[in-house]
PDB file of C-alpha atoms in Angstrom:
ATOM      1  CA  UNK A   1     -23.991 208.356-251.434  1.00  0.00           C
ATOM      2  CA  UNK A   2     -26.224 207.513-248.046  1.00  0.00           C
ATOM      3  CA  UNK A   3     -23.256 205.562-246.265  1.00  0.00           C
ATOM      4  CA  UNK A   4     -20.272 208.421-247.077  1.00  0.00           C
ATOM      5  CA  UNK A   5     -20.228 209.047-243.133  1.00  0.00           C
ATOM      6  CA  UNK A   6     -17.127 208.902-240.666  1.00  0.00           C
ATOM      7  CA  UNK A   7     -17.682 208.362-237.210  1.00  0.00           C
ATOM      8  CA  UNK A   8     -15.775 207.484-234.016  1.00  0.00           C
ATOM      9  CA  UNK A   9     -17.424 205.846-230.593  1.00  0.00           C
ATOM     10  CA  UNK A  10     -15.600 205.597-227.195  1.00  0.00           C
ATOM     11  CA  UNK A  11     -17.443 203.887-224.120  1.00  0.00           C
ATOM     12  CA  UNK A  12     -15.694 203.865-220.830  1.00  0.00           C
ATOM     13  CA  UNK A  13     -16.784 202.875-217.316  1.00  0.00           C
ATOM     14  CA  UNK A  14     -16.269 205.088-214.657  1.00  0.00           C
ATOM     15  CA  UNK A  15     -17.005 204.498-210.921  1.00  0.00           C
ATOM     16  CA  UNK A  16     -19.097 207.434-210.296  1.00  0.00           C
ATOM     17  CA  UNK A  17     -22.552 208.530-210.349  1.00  0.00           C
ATOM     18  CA  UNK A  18     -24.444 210.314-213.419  1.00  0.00           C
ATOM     19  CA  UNK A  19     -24.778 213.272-211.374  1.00  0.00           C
ATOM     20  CA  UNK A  20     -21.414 213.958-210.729  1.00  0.00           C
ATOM     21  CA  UNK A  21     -19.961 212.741-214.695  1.00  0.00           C
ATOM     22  CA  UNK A  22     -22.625 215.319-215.753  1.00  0.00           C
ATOM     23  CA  UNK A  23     -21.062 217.624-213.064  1.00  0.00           C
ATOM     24  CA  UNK A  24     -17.824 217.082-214.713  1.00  0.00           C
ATOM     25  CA  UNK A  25     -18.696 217.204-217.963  1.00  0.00           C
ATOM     26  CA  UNK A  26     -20.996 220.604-217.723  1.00  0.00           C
ATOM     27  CA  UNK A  27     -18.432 222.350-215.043  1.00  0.00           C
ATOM     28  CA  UNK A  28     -16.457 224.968-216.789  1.00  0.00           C
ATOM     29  CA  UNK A  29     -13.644 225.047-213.720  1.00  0.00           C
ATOM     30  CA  UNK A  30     -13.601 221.169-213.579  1.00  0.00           C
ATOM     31  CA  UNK A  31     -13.065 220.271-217.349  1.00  0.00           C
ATOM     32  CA  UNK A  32     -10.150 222.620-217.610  1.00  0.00           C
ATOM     33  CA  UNK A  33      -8.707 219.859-214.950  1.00  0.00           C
ATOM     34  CA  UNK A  34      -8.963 217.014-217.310  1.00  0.00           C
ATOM     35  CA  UNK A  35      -9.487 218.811-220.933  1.00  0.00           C
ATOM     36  CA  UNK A  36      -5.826 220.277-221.173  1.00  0.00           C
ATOM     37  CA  UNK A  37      -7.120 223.678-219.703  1.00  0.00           C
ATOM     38  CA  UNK A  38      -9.976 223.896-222.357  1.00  0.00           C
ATOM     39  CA  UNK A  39     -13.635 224.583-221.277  1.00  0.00           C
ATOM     40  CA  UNK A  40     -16.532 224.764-222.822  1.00  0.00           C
ATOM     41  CA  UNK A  41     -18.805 228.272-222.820  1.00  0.00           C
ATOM     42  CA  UNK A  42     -22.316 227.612-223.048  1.00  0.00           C
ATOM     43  CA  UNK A  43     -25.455 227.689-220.844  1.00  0.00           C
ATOM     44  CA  UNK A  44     -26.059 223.916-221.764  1.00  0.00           C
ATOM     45  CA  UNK A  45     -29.843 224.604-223.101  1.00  0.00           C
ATOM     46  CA  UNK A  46     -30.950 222.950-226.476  1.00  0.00           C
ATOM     47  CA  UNK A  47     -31.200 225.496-229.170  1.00  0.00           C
ATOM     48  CA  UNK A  48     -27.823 227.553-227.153  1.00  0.00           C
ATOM     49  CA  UNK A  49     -24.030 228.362-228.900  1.00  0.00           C
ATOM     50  CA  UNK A  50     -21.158 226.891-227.648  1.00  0.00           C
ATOM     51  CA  UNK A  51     -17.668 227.285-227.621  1.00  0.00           C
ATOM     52  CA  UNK A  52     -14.499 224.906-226.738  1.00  0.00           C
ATOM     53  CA  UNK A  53     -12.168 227.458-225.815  1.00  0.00           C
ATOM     54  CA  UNK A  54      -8.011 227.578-224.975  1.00  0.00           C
ATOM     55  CA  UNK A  55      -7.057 228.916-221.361  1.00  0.00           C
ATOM     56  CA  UNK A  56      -5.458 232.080-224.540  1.00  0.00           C
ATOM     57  CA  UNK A  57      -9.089 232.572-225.552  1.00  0.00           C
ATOM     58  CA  UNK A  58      -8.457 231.019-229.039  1.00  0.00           C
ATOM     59  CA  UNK A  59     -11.707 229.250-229.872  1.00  0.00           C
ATOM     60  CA  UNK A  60     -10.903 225.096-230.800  1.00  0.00           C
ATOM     61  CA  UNK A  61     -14.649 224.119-231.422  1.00  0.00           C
ATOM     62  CA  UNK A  62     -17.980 225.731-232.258  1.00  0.00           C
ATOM     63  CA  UNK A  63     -21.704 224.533-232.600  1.00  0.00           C
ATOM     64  CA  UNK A  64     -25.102 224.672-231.236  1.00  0.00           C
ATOM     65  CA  UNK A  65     -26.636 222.143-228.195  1.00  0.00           C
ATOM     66  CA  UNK A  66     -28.963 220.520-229.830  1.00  0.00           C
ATOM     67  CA  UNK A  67     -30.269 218.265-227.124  1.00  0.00           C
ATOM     68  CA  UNK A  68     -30.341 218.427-223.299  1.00  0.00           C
ATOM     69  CA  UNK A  69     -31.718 215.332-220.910  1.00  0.00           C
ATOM     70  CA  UNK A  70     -30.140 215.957-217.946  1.00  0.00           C
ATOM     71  CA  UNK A  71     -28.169 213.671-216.214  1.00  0.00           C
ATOM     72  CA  UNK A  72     -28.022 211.357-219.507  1.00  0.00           C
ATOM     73  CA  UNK A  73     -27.615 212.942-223.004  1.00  0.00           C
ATOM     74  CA  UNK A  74     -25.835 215.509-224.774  1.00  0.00           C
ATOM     75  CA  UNK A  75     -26.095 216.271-228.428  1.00  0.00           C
ATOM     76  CA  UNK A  76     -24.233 218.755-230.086  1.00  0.00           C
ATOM     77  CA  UNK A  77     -23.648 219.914-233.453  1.00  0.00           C
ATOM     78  CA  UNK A  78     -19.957 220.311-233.591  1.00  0.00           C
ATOM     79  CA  UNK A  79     -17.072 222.037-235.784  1.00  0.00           C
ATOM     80  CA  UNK A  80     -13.701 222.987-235.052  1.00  0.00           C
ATOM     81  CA  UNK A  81     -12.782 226.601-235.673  1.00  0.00           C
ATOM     82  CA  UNK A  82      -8.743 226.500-235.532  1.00  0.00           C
ATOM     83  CA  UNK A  83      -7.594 224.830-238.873  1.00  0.00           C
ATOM     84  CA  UNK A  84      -9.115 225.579-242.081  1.00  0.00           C
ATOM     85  CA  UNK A  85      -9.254 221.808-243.218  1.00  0.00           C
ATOM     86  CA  UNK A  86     -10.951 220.584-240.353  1.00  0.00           C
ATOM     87  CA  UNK A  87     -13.759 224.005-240.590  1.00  0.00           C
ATOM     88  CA  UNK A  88     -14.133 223.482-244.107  1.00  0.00           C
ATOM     89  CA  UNK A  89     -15.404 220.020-243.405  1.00  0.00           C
ATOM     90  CA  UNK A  90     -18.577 221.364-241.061  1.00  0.00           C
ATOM     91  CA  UNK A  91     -20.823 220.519-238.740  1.00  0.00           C
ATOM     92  CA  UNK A  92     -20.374 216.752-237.191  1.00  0.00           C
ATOM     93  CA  UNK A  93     -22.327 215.674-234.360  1.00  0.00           C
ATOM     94  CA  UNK A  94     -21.530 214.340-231.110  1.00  0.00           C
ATOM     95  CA  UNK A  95     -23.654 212.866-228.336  1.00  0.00           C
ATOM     96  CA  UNK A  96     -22.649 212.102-224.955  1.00  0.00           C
ATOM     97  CA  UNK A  97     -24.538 208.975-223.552  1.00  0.00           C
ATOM     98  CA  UNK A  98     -24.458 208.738-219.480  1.00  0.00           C
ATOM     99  CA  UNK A  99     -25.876 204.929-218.334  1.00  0.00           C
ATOM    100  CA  UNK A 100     -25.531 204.004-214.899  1.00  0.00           C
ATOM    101  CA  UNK A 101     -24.626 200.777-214.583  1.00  0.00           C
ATOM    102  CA  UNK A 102     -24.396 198.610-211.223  1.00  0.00           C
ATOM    103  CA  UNK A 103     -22.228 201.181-209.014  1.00  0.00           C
ATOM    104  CA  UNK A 104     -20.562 202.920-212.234  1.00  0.00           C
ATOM    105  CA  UNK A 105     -21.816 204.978-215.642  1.00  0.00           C
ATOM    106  CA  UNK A 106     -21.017 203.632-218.842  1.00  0.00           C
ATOM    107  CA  UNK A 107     -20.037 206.883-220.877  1.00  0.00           C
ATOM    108  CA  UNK A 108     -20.569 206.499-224.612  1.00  0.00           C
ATOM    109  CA  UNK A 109     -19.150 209.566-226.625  1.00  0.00           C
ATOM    110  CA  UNK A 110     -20.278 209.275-230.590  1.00  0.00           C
ATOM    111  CA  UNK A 111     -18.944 211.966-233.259  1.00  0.00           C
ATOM    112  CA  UNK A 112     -20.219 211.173-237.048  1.00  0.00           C
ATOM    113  CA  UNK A 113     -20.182 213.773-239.862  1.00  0.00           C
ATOM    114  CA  UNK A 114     -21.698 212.797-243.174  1.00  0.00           C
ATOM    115  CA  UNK A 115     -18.310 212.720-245.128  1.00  0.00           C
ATOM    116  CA  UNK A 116     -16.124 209.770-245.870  1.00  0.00           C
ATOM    117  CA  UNK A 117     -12.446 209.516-244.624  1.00  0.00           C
ATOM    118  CA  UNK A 118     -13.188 212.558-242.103  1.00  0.00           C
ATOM    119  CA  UNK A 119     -10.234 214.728-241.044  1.00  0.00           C
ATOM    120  CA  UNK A 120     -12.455 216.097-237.863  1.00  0.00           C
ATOM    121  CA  UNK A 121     -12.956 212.611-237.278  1.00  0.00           C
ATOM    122  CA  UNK A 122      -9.389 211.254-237.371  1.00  0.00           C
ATOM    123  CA  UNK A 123      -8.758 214.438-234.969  1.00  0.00           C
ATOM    124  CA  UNK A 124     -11.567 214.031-232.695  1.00  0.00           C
ATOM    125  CA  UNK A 125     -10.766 209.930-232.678  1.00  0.00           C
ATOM    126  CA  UNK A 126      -7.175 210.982-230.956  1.00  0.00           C
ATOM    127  CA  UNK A 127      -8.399 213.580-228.662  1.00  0.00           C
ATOM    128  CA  UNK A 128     -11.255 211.776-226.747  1.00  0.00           C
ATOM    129  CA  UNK A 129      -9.580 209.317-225.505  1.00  0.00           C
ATOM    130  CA  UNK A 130      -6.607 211.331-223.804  1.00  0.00           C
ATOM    131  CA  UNK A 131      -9.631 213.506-222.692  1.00  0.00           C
ATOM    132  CA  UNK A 132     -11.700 210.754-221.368  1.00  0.00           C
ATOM    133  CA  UNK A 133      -8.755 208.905-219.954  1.00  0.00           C
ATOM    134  CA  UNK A 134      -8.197 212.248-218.101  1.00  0.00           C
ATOM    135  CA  UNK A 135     -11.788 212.050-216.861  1.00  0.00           C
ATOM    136  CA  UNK A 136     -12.119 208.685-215.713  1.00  0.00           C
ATOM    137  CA  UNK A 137      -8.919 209.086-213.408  1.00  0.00           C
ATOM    138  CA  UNK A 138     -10.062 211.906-212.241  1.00  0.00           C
ATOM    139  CA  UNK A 139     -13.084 211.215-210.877  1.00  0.00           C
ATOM    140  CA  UNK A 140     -12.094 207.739-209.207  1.00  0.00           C
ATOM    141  CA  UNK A 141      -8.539 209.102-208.046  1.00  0.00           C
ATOM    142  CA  UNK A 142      -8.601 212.714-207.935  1.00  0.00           C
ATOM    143  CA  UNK A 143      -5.785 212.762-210.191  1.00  0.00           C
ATOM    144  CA  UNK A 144      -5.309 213.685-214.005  1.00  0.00           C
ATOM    145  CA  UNK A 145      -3.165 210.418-216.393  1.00  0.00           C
ATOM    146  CA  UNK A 146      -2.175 213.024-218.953  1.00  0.00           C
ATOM    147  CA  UNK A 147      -0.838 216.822-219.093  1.00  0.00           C
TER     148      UNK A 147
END
């Protein structure tokens, strides 16, 4: 069936500039600040592996960059690694939007897989926002919401 997809979209507004959210979001040392000690391991070029990985070494989250257009657009091809029902589902995708927008960037994170009633997707649906929220605070306070 053409339409047996799951997918989850967050947009947030965050006083910054797309230089710096990119900073943020391609940093290794700066998302383990807001990402719960995770980081990702990659050389952020299209074609490249990457890895989500626990401050253990336990790998969360695996895929290939599919798309790089620096300071504005991620894509990734995406699975997670840790629990067998969530692997056996495979590769979803995610792109990261960056939009500046009068003094701010509208951040617009979209993860779809082309299965219906998505596990990944439930997971992924809880975990950006306490992610994001961690982001967004961050970068207009200095200071994390969630540990």
């Amino acid at each position: 069936m053409a339409d047996a997809k799951s997918s989850f979209v967050y947009v947030t507004y965050i006083r910054t500039t797309p230089e710096e959210l990119w900073a943020a979001l391609t940093t290794s040392e700066f998302m383990k600040k807001y990402w719960f000690g995770m980081n990702f391991e990659t050389d952020w070029k299209a074609g490249s592996p990457w890895k989500l990985i626990f401050p253990d070494g336990r790998i969360a989250d695996s895929g290939e960059i599919v798309e790089v257009d620096r300071p504005r657009r991620i894509v990734l091809k995406w699975r997670h690694e840790l629990r067998p029902e969530l692997a056996a589902e495979g590769y979803a995708r995610c792109s990261i939007e960056l939009d500046p927008q009068d003094g701010a960037v509208k951040l617009t994170i979209s993860h779809t897989i082309d299965r219906r009633d998505s596990k990944v997707i439930e997971a992924v649906s809880g975990g950006w926002p306490r992610i994001l929220s961690n982001l967004k605070s961050l970068l207009e306070t200095g200071q994390i919401v969630l540990r």
